[in-house]
Amino acid sequence: IIQNDAIKDEIINHDNGMPLLARCAYEPNLDNETIQRPALRIIDAVSFGKDSVVKQITENDALMNHIRELCDTNDKYQIVTAKRILWKVDEELKFVSTQEQQKQSEIKLINVFNEKKAIYQYIRGDHYFSLEEHKNSGKLDLMISYCQEDKDICLKIYNRLITSDCYKVAFDKDNLHTANPKAMAKTVENSSIILICFSTRYQNSYASRLEAEYTTKRNRPIIPIKIDHQYNSTGWLKEIIDKEKYVDFTKYEFNTSFTQLIDQINELRENLRKL
């Protein structure tokens, strides 16, 4: 039910909506399995909404303390949800601010050098600074964003990409990003192009939504890949992928679709080089 945007809005806009959910999540006398966990999952769902929701969550001290406590526990049922909420309402802005500061520092450093004169340019001391190496150090060509339930087809795409030895590819095989939003964000920041393998499962996954929306917020170039023949984009995911030309792995056999993907990757990489 909470997947429905109208229901989310009703909870957000109701005077007692968030306060009631918060109490259901943190009051110790309530049953963990039937009340506390579902309440936290609903808070997770609505936290993808408007800024007013984030404000309601962050201003509820008891709820925020409960979420932080869960992030430090071994409660496998709630720790992932708690970390995702904390990232969205608090840690994401701090992380982005740090990224922007680092970027500005790099720009200032690069501006000291005249790139037109030489690739390698000397600075005071016994070492040289390479503009090209500085720009590309540690960079990944591609990151595959996918739902763990769609792992088989996405792993097949990943294996074909790395076999070519043409691309450095990030692929979260062990599902570490779900429990560690900061690791996910670092990978997005470090990747030139994000491949979004979209499906019904991807749309319904809060971890996938967190990844896709962070990618969009940070203006990372994306290539959508359709891997579910029954899926028609709707809601939040439609807003992200419908702006881009997608590669359809459900319409053609794998090799044909993979060739189309390579062509699109190379075309996008060429366009990025011209910027």
Coordinates of N, CA, C and O in Angstrom, one line a residue, residues 44-217:
D44 N 10.7 4.7 6.0 CA 11.7 4.6 4.9 C 11.1 5.0 3.6 O 11.6 5.7 2.8
A45 N 9.9 4.5 3.3 CA 9.2 4.7 2.1 C 8.8 6.2 1.9 O 9.1 6.8 0.9
V46 N 8.3 6.8 3.0 CA 7.8 8.2 2.8 C 9.0 9.2 2.8 O 8.8 10.3 2.4
S47 N 10.1 8.7 3.3 CA 11.3 9.6 3.4 C 11.8 10.0 2.0 O 12.7 10.9 1.8
F48 N 11.4 9.2 0.9 CA 11.7 9.6 -0.4 C 10.9 10.7 -1.0 O 11.1 11.2 -2.1
G49 N 10.0 11.2 -0.1 CA 9.1 12.3 -0.6 C 9.6 13.7 -0.5 O 10.8 13.9 -0.7
K50 N 8.8 14.6 -0.1 CA 9.1 16.0 -0.2 C 10.0 16.4 1.0 O 10.2 15.6 1.9
D51 N 10.6 17.6 0.9 CA 11.5 18.1 1.9 C 10.8 18.2 3.2 O 11.4 18.1 4.3
S52 N 9.5 18.4 3.2 CA 8.7 18.6 4.4 C 8.8 17.3 5.3 O 8.7 17.3 6.5
V53 N 8.8 16.1 4.6 CA 8.9 14.9 5.3 C 10.3 14.7 6.0 O 10.4 14.3 7.2
V54 N 11.3 15.1 5.3 CA 12.7 15.1 5.9 C 12.7 15.9 7.1 O 13.3 15.6 8.2
K55 N 12.1 17.1 7.0 CA 12.0 18.0 8.2 C 11.3 17.4 9.4 O 11.7 17.5 10.5
Q56 N 10.2 16.7 9.1 CA 9.4 16.1 10.1 C 10.2 15.0 10.8 O 10.2 14.8 12.1
I57 N 11.0 14.3 10.0 CA 11.8 13.2 10.6 C 13.0 13.7 11.4 O 13.2 13.3 12.6
T58 N 13.7 14.7 10.9 CA 14.9 15.2 11.6 C 14.5 16.0 12.8 O 15.3 16.1 13.8
E59 N 13.3 16.6 12.9 CA 12.9 17.4 14.0 C 12.3 16.5 15.1 O 12.1 17.0 16.2
N60 N 12.2 15.2 14.9 CA 11.7 14.3 15.9 C 12.9 13.6 16.6 O 13.4 12.7 16.1
D61 N 13.3 14.2 17.7 CA 14.5 13.8 18.4 C 14.5 12.3 18.8 O 15.5 11.6 18.6
A62 N 13.3 11.9 19.3 CA 13.2 10.5 19.8 C 13.4 9.5 18.6 O 14.0 8.5 18.7
L63 N 12.8 9.9 17.4 CA 12.9 9.0 16.3 C 14.3 9.0 15.8 O 14.9 7.9 15.4
M64 N 15.0 10.2 15.7 CA 16.4 10.2 15.2 C 17.3 9.5 16.1 O 18.2 8.8 15.6
N65 N 17.1 9.6 17.4 CA 18.0 8.8 18.3 C 17.8 7.3 18.1 O 18.7 6.5 18.2
H66 N 16.5 6.9 17.9 CA 16.2 5.5 17.7 C 16.9 5.0 16.4 O 17.5 3.9 16.4
I67 N 16.8 5.8 15.3 CA 17.4 5.4 14.1 C 18.9 5.3 14.2 O 19.5 4.3 13.7
R68 N 19.5 6.2 14.9 CA 21.0 6.1 15.1 C 21.4 4.9 16.0 O 22.4 4.3 15.7
E69 N 20.6 4.6 16.9 CA 20.9 3.4 17.8 C 20.8 2.2 16.9 O 21.6 1.2 17.1
L70 N 19.8 2.1 16.1 CA 19.6 0.9 15.2 C 20.8 0.7 14.3 O 21.2 -0.4 13.9
C71 N 21.4 1.9 13.8 CA 22.5 1.8 12.9 C 23.7 1.2 13.6 O 24.7 0.7 12.9
D72 N 23.8 1.2 14.9 CA 24.9 0.6 15.7 C 24.6 -0.7 16.3 O 25.4 -1.2 17.1
T73 N 23.4 -1.3 15.9 CA 23.1 -2.6 16.5 C 23.3 -3.7 15.5 O 23.7 -3.5 14.4
N74 N 23.0 -4.9 15.9 CA 23.1 -6.1 15.0 C 21.8 -6.6 14.6 O 21.6 -7.8 14.2
D75 N 20.8 -5.7 14.7 CA 19.4 -6.1 14.3 C 19.4 -6.1 12.7 O 19.2 -5.1 12.1
K76 N 19.5 -7.3 12.2 CA 19.7 -7.5 10.7 C 18.4 -7.1 10.0 O 18.4 -6.8 8.8
Y77 N 17.3 -7.1 10.7 CA 16.0 -6.7 10.1 C 15.8 -5.2 10.0 O 15.1 -4.7 9.1
Q78 N 16.5 -4.4 10.8 CA 16.2 -3.0 10.8 C 17.4 -2.1 10.5 O 17.3 -1.0 10.2
I79 N 18.6 -2.7 10.6 CA 19.8 -1.9 10.5 C 19.9 -1.3 9.1 O 20.3 -0.1 8.9
V80 N 19.6 -2.1 8.0 CA 19.7 -1.6 6.7 C 18.7 -0.5 6.4 O 19.0 0.6 5.8
T81 N 17.4 -0.6 6.9 CA 16.4 0.4 6.8 C 16.8 1.6 7.5 O 16.7 2.8 7.0
A82 N 17.4 1.5 8.7 CA 17.8 2.6 9.5 C 18.9 3.4 8.9 O 18.9 4.7 8.8
K83 N 19.9 2.7 8.3 CA 21.0 3.4 7.6 C 20.5 4.1 6.4 O 21.0 5.2 6.1
R84 N 19.6 3.6 5.7 CA 19.0 4.2 4.5 C 18.3 5.5 4.9 O 18.5 6.6 4.2
I85 N 17.5 5.5 5.9 CA 16.8 6.7 6.4 C 17.8 7.7 6.8 O 17.7 8.9 6.5
L86 N 18.8 7.3 7.6 CA 19.7 8.3 8.2 C 20.5 8.9 7.0 O 20.8 10.1 7.0
W87 N 20.8 8.2 6.0 CA 21.6 8.7 4.8 C 20.7 9.8 4.2 O 21.2 10.9 3.9
K88 N 19.5 9.4 3.9 CA 18.6 10.4 3.2 C 18.3 11.7 3.9 O 18.3 12.7 3.3
V89 N 18.1 11.6 5.2 CA 17.7 12.8 6.0 C 18.9 13.6 6.6 O 18.7 14.7 7.0
D90 N 20.1 13.0 6.6 CA 21.2 13.7 7.3 C 22.5 13.5 6.6 O 23.1 14.5 6.2
E91 N 22.9 12.3 6.3 CA 24.3 12.1 5.9 C 24.6 12.4 4.4 O 25.7 12.8 4.0
E92 N 23.5 12.3 3.6 CA 23.7 12.6 2.1 C 24.2 14.0 1.9 O 25.1 14.2 1.1
L93 N 23.5 15.0 2.5 CA 23.9 16.4 2.3 C 25.3 16.7 2.7 O 26.1 17.4 2.1
K94 N 25.7 16.1 3.8 CA 27.1 16.2 4.3 C 28.1 15.6 3.4 O 29.2 16.2 3.1
F95 N 27.8 14.5 2.8 CA 28.7 13.8 1.9 C 28.8 14.6 0.6 O 29.9 14.8 0.1
V96 N 27.7 15.1 0.1 CA 27.7 15.9 -1.2 C 28.5 17.1 -1.0 O 29.3 17.5 -1.8
S97 N 28.4 17.8 0.2 CA 29.1 19.0 0.5 C 30.6 18.7 0.5 O 31.4 19.5 -0.1
T98 N 31.0 17.6 1.1 CA 32.5 17.2 1.0 C 32.9 16.9 -0.4 O 34.1 17.4 -0.7
Q99 N 32.1 16.3 -1.2 CA 32.5 16.0 -2.6 C 32.7 17.3 -3.4 O 33.6 17.4 -4.1
E100 N 31.8 18.3 -3.1 CA 31.9 19.5 -3.8 C 33.1 20.3 -3.4 O 33.8 20.9 -4.2
Q101 N 33.5 20.2 -2.1 CA 34.7 20.9 -1.7 C 35.9 20.3 -2.3 O 36.9 21.0 -2.7
Q102 N 36.0 19.0 -2.4 CA 37.1 18.3 -3.0 C 37.2 18.7 -4.5 O 38.3 18.9 -5.0
K103 N 36.1 18.7 -5.1 CA 36.0 19.1 -6.6 C 36.6 20.5 -6.8 O 37.4 20.7 -7.7
Q104 N 36.2 21.4 -5.9 CA 36.7 22.8 -6.1 C 38.2 22.9 -5.8 O 38.9 23.6 -6.5
S105 N 38.7 22.1 -4.9 CA 40.1 22.0 -4.6 C 40.9 21.5 -5.8 O 41.9 22.0 -6.2
E106 N 40.3 20.5 -6.5 CA 41.0 19.9 -7.7 C 41.0 20.9 -8.8 O 42.0 21.0 -9.5
I107 N 39.9 21.7 -8.9 CA 39.8 22.7 -10.0 C 40.9 23.7 -9.8 O 41.5 24.2 -10.7
K108 N 41.0 24.2 -8.5 CA 42.0 25.2 -8.2 C 43.4 24.7 -8.5 O 44.2 25.4 -9.0
L109 N 43.7 23.4 -8.2 CA 45.0 22.8 -8.5 C 45.3 22.8 -9.9 O 46.3 23.1 -10.4
I110 N 44.3 22.3 -10.7 CA 44.5 22.1 -12.1 C 44.6 23.5 -12.8 O 45.4 23.6 -13.8
N111 N 43.9 24.5 -12.3 CA 44.0 25.8 -12.9 C 45.4 26.5 -12.8 O 45.7 27.4 -13.5
V112 N 46.2 25.9 -11.9 CA 47.6 26.4 -11.7 C 48.4 26.1 -13.0 O 49.4 26.8 -13.3
F113 N 48.0 25.1 -13.7 CA 48.8 24.6 -14.8 C 48.2 25.0 -16.1 O 47.0 25.2 -16.2
N114 N 49.0 25.1 -17.1 CA 48.6 25.4 -18.5 C 48.5 24.1 -19.3 O 49.5 23.6 -19.8
E115 N 47.3 23.6 -19.4 CA 47.2 22.3 -20.1 C 47.6 22.3 -21.5 O 47.9 21.3 -22.1
K116 N 47.5 23.5 -22.2 CA 47.8 23.6 -23.6 C 49.3 23.4 -23.9 O 49.7 23.0 -25.0
K117 N 50.1 23.6 -22.9 CA 51.6 23.5 -23.2 C 52.1 22.1 -23.2 O 53.0 21.7 -24.0
A118 N 51.7 21.3 -22.2 CA 52.2 20.0 -22.1 C 51.3 19.1 -21.2 O 50.6 19.6 -20.3
I119 N 51.4 17.8 -21.4 CA 50.7 16.9 -20.5 C 51.3 16.9 -19.2 O 50.7 17.0 -18.1
Y120 N 52.7 16.8 -19.1 CA 53.4 16.8 -17.9 C 53.9 18.2 -17.6 O 54.6 18.8 -18.5
Q121 N 53.6 18.7 -16.4 CA 54.1 20.1 -16.1 C 54.7 20.1 -14.7 O 54.2 19.4 -13.8
Y122 N 55.8 20.7 -14.6 CA 56.6 20.7 -13.4 C 56.1 21.7 -12.4 O 55.7 22.8 -12.7
I123 N 56.2 21.3 -11.1 CA 55.9 22.2 -10.0 C 57.1 22.2 -9.1 O 58.0 21.4 -9.2
R124 N 57.1 23.1 -8.2 CA 58.2 23.2 -7.3 C 58.5 21.9 -6.5 O 57.6 21.4 -5.9
G125 N 59.7 21.4 -6.6 CA 60.0 20.1 -5.9 C 60.6 19.2 -6.9 O 61.0 19.6 -8.0
D126 N 60.7 17.9 -6.5 CA 61.4 16.9 -7.3 C 60.5 16.0 -8.1 O 60.9 14.9 -8.4
H127 N 59.2 16.4 -8.3 CA 58.3 15.5 -8.9 C 57.5 16.3 -9.9 O 57.5 17.5 -10.0
Y128 N 56.8 15.6 -10.8 CA 56.0 16.2 -11.8 C 54.5 15.9 -11.6 O 54.2 15.0 -10.9
F129 N 53.7 16.7 -12.2 CA 52.2 16.6 -12.0 C 51.6 16.3 -13.4 O 51.9 17.1 -14.3
S130 N 50.9 15.2 -13.6 CA 50.3 14.9 -14.9 C 48.8 15.2 -14.8 O 48.0 14.7 -14.0
L131 N 48.4 16.2 -15.7 CA 46.9 16.5 -15.7 C 46.1 15.4 -16.1 O 45.0 15.2 -15.5
E132 N 46.5 14.6 -17.1 CA 45.7 13.5 -17.6 C 45.6 12.4 -16.5 O 44.5 11.9 -16.2
E133 N 46.7 12.1 -15.8 CA 46.6 11.1 -14.8 C 45.8 11.6 -13.6 O 45.1 10.8 -13.0
H134 N 45.9 12.9 -13.3 CA 45.1 13.4 -12.2 C 43.6 13.3 -12.5 O 42.8 12.9 -11.6
K135 N 43.2 13.6 -13.7 CA 41.8 13.5 -14.0 C 41.3 12.1 -14.0 O 40.1 11.9 -13.6
N136 N 42.1 11.1 -14.4 CA 41.6 9.8 -14.6 C 42.0 8.8 -13.4 O 41.6 7.7 -13.5
S137 N 42.7 9.3 -12.4 CA 43.2 8.4 -11.4 C 42.0 7.8 -10.6 O 41.2 8.6 -10.1
G138 N 42.0 6.5 -10.5 CA 41.0 5.8 -9.8 C 39.6 5.8 -10.4 O 38.7 5.3 -9.8
K139 N 39.5 6.4 -11.5 CA 38.1 6.5 -12.2 C 37.7 5.2 -12.7 O 38.4 4.4 -13.3
L140 N 36.4 4.9 -12.6 CA 35.7 3.8 -13.2 C 35.0 4.2 -14.4 O 34.5 5.3 -14.5
D141 N 35.0 3.4 -15.5 CA 34.3 3.7 -16.7 C 32.8 3.6 -16.5 O 32.0 4.4 -16.9
L142 N 32.4 2.5 -15.8 CA 31.0 2.1 -15.7 C 30.7 1.6 -14.3 O 31.5 1.0 -13.6
M143 N 29.4 1.9 -13.9 CA 28.9 1.3 -12.7 C 27.5 0.7 -13.1 O 26.7 1.3 -13.8
I144 N 27.3 -0.6 -12.7 CA 26.0 -1.2 -13.0 C 25.1 -1.1 -11.7 O 25.4 -1.6 -10.7
S145 N 24.0 -0.4 -11.9 CA 23.0 -0.3 -10.8 C 21.9 -1.3 -11.1 O 21.3 -1.2 -12.1
Y146 N 21.6 -2.1 -10.1 CA 20.7 -3.2 -10.4 C 20.0 -3.6 -9.0 O 20.6 -3.4 -8.0
C147 N 18.9 -4.3 -9.1 CA 18.3 -5.0 -8.0 C 18.9 -6.4 -7.8 O 19.0 -7.1 -8.8
Q148 N 19.2 -6.7 -6.6 CA 19.8 -8.0 -6.3 C 19.0 -9.2 -6.8 O 19.6 -10.2 -7.2
E149 N 17.7 -9.0 -6.9 CA 16.8 -10.1 -7.4 C 17.0 -10.3 -8.9 O 16.5 -11.3 -9.5
D150 N 17.6 -9.3 -9.6 CA 17.8 -9.4 -11.0 C 19.3 -9.7 -11.3 O 19.8 -9.5 -12.4
K151 N 20.0 -10.3 -10.4 CA 21.5 -10.5 -10.4 C 21.9 -11.3 -11.6 O 23.0 -11.0 -12.2
D152 N 21.2 -12.3 -12.0 CA 21.7 -13.3 -13.0 C 22.0 -12.6 -14.4 O 23.1 -12.7 -14.9
I153 N 21.0 -11.8 -14.9 CA 21.2 -11.2 -16.2 C 22.2 -10.0 -16.1 O 23.0 -9.8 -17.0
C154 N 22.2 -9.3 -14.9 CA 23.1 -8.2 -14.7 C 24.6 -8.7 -14.6 O 25.5 -8.1 -15.1
L155 N 24.7 -9.8 -13.9 CA 26.1 -10.4 -13.8 C 26.6 -10.9 -15.2 O 27.8 -10.8 -15.5
K156 N 25.7 -11.4 -16.0 CA 26.1 -11.8 -17.4 C 26.6 -10.6 -18.2 O 27.6 -10.7 -18.9
I157 N 25.9 -9.5 -18.0 CA 26.3 -8.2 -18.7 C 27.7 -7.8 -18.2 O 28.6 -7.4 -18.9
Y158 N 27.8 -7.8 -16.9 CA 29.1 -7.4 -16.2 C 30.2 -8.3 -16.7 O 31.3 -7.8 -17.1
N159 N 30.0 -9.6 -16.8 CA 31.1 -10.5 -17.2 C 31.5 -10.3 -18.6 O 32.7 -10.3 -19.0
R160 N 30.6 -10.0 -19.5 CA 30.9 -9.7 -20.9 C 31.7 -8.3 -21.0 O 32.6 -8.2 -21.8
L161 N 31.3 -7.4 -20.2 CA 32.0 -6.1 -20.2 C 33.4 -6.2 -19.8 O 34.3 -5.6 -20.4
I162 N 33.7 -6.9 -18.7 CA 35.1 -7.0 -18.2 C 35.9 -7.9 -19.1 O 37.1 -7.8 -19.1
T163 N 35.3 -8.9 -19.8 CA 36.0 -9.8 -20.7 C 36.7 -9.0 -21.8 O 37.8 -9.4 -22.3
S164 N 36.1 -7.9 -22.2 CA 36.6 -7.1 -23.3 C 37.9 -6.4 -22.9 O 38.6 -5.9 -23.8
D165 N 38.1 -6.2 -21.6 CA 39.3 -5.4 -21.1 C 39.3 -4.0 -21.6 O 40.3 -3.3 -21.6
C166 N 38.1 -3.5 -22.0 CA 38.0 -2.1 -22.5 C 37.5 -1.2 -21.4 O 37.6 0.0 -21.5
Y167 N 36.9 -1.8 -20.4 CA 36.2 -0.9 -19.4 C 36.6 -1.4 -18.0 O 36.7 -2.6 -17.7
K168 N 36.7 -0.4 -17.1 CA 36.7 -0.7 -15.6 C 35.3 -0.5 -15.1 O 34.7 0.5 -15.2
V169 N 34.8 -1.6 -14.5 CA 33.4 -1.7 -14.2 C 33.2 -2.0 -12.7 O 33.8 -2.9 -12.2
A170 N 32.3 -1.2 -12.1 CA 31.9 -1.4 -10.7 C 30.6 -2.3 -10.7 O 29.6 -1.9 -11.4
F171 N 30.6 -3.4 -10.0 CA 29.4 -4.2 -9.9 C 29.4 -4.8 -8.4 O 30.3 -5.5 -8.0
D172 N 28.3 -4.4 -7.7 CA 28.2 -4.8 -6.3 C 27.7 -6.2 -6.2 O 26.5 -6.5 -5.9
K173 N 28.6 -7.2 -6.4 CA 28.3 -8.6 -6.3 C 27.7 -9.0 -5.0 O 26.8 -9.9 -4.9
D174 N 28.2 -8.5 -3.9 CA 27.9 -9.0 -2.6 C 26.8 -8.1 -1.9 O 26.6 -8.2 -0.7
N175 N 26.2 -7.2 -2.6 CA 25.1 -6.4 -2.1 C 25.5 -5.6 -0.9 O 24.8 -5.4 0.1
L176 N 26.7 -5.0 -1.0 CA 27.3 -4.2 0.1 C 26.6 -2.8 0.1 O 26.5 -2.2 1.1
H177 N 26.2 -2.3 -1.1 CA 25.6 -1.0 -1.2 C 24.3 -0.8 -0.4 O 24.0 0.3 0.1
T178 N 23.6 -1.9 -0.3 CA 22.3 -1.9 0.4 C 22.4 -1.5 1.8 O 21.7 -0.7 2.4
A179 N 23.5 -2.0 2.5 CA 23.7 -1.7 3.9 C 24.7 -0.5 4.1 O 24.9 -0.1 5.2
N180 N 25.2 0.0 3.0 CA 26.2 1.1 3.2 C 26.0 2.1 2.1 O 26.7 2.1 1.0
P181 N 25.1 3.0 2.3 CA 24.8 4.1 1.3 C 26.0 4.9 0.9 O 26.1 5.3 -0.2
K182 N 26.9 5.1 1.9 CA 28.1 6.0 1.6 C 29.0 5.3 0.6 O 29.5 5.9 -0.3
A183 N 29.1 3.9 0.7 CA 29.9 3.2 -0.3 C 29.3 3.3 -1.7 O 30.0 3.4 -2.7
M184 N 27.9 3.2 -1.7 CA 27.2 3.4 -3.0 C 27.5 4.7 -3.6 O 27.8 4.9 -4.8
A185 N 27.4 5.8 -2.8 CA 27.6 7.1 -3.3 C 29.0 7.4 -3.8 O 29.2 8.0 -4.8
K186 N 30.0 6.8 -3.1 CA 31.4 6.9 -3.5 C 31.6 6.3 -4.9 O 32.3 6.8 -5.7
T187 N 30.9 5.1 -5.1 CA 31.1 4.4 -6.4 C 30.4 5.3 -7.5 O 30.9 5.4 -8.6
V188 N 29.3 5.8 -7.2 CA 28.6 6.7 -8.2 C 29.5 7.9 -8.6 O 29.7 8.2 -9.7
E189 N 30.1 8.5 -7.5 CA 30.9 9.7 -7.8 C 32.2 9.3 -8.6 O 32.7 10.1 -9.4
N190 N 32.6 8.1 -8.5 CA 33.8 7.6 -9.1 C 33.6 7.0 -10.5 O 34.6 6.6 -11.1
S191 N 32.4 7.0 -10.9 CA 32.1 6.3 -12.2 C 31.6 7.3 -13.3 O 30.9 8.3 -13.0
S192 N 32.1 7.1 -14.5 CA 31.9 8.0 -15.6 C 30.4 7.9 -16.1 O 29.8 8.8 -16.4
I193 N 30.0 6.6 -16.1 CA 28.6 6.3 -16.7 C 28.0 5.3 -15.8 O 28.6 4.3 -15.4
I194 N 26.7 5.5 -15.5 CA 25.9 4.5 -14.7 C 24.9 3.8 -15.6 O 24.1 4.4 -16.3
L195 N 25.0 2.5 -15.6 CA 24.1 1.6 -16.3 C 23.0 1.2 -15.3 O 23.2 0.5 -14.3
I196 N 21.8 1.7 -15.6 CA 20.6 1.4 -14.7 C 19.8 0.2 -15.3 O 19.1 0.4 -16.3
C197 N 19.9 -1.0 -14.7 CA 19.2 -2.1 -15.2 C 17.8 -2.2 -14.5 O 17.7 -2.6 -13.4
F198 N 16.9 -1.7 -15.3 CA 15.6 -1.4 -14.7 C 14.6 -2.5 -14.9 O 14.6 -3.2 -15.9
S199 N 13.7 -2.7 -13.9 CA 12.7 -3.8 -13.9 C 11.6 -3.4 -12.9 O 11.8 -2.5 -12.2
T200 N 10.6 -4.3 -12.8 CA 9.6 -4.1 -11.7 C 10.3 -4.2 -10.3 O 10.0 -3.4 -9.4
R201 N 11.2 -5.2 -10.2 CA 11.9 -5.3 -8.9 C 12.7 -4.1 -8.6 O 12.8 -3.7 -7.4
Y202 N 13.4 -3.6 -9.6 CA 14.2 -2.4 -9.4 C 13.3 -1.2 -8.9 O 13.7 -0.5 -8.0
Q203 N 12.2 -1.1 -9.5 CA 11.2 0.0 -9.2 C 10.8 -0.1 -7.7 O 10.6 0.9 -7.0
N204 N 10.6 -1.4 -7.3 CA 10.0 -1.6 -5.9 C 11.1 -1.7 -4.8 O 10.7 -1.8 -3.7
S205 N 12.3 -1.6 -5.2 CA 13.4 -1.7 -4.3 C 13.8 -0.3 -3.8 O 14.2 0.6 -4.6
Y206 N 13.8 -0.1 -2.5 CA 14.2 1.2 -1.9 C 15.7 1.4 -2.1 O 16.2 2.5 -2.2
A207 N 16.5 0.3 -2.0 CA 17.9 0.4 -2.2 C 18.2 0.9 -3.6 O 19.1 1.7 -3.8
S208 N 17.5 0.3 -4.6 CA 17.7 0.7 -6.0 C 17.3 2.2 -6.2 O 18.0 2.9 -6.9
R209 N 16.2 2.5 -5.6 CA 15.7 3.9 -5.7 C 16.7 4.9 -5.1 O 17.0 5.9 -5.7
L210 N 17.3 4.6 -4.0 CA 18.3 5.4 -3.4 C 19.5 5.6 -4.3 O 20.0 6.8 -4.5
E211 N 19.9 4.6 -5.0 CA 21.0 4.6 -5.9 C 20.7 5.4 -7.1 O 21.5 6.3 -7.6
A212 N 19.5 5.2 -7.7 CA 19.2 5.9 -8.9 C 18.9 7.3 -8.7 O 19.3 8.2 -9.5
E213 N 18.3 7.7 -7.6 CA 18.0 9.1 -7.3 C 19.3 9.8 -6.9 O 19.5 11.0 -7.3
Y214 N 20.3 9.2 -6.3 CA 21.5 9.8 -6.0 C 22.3 10.1 -7.3 O 22.9 11.1 -7.5
T215 N 22.2 9.1 -8.2 CA 22.8 9.3 -9.5 C 22.3 10.5 -10.2 O 23.0 11.3 -10.8
T216 N 21.0 10.7 -10.2 CA 20.3 11.8 -10.8 C 20.7 13.1 -10.2 O 21.0 14.1 -10.8
K217 N 20.7 13.1 -8.8 CA 21.0 14.3 -8.1 C 22.4 14.8 -8.4 O 22.7 16.0 -8.5

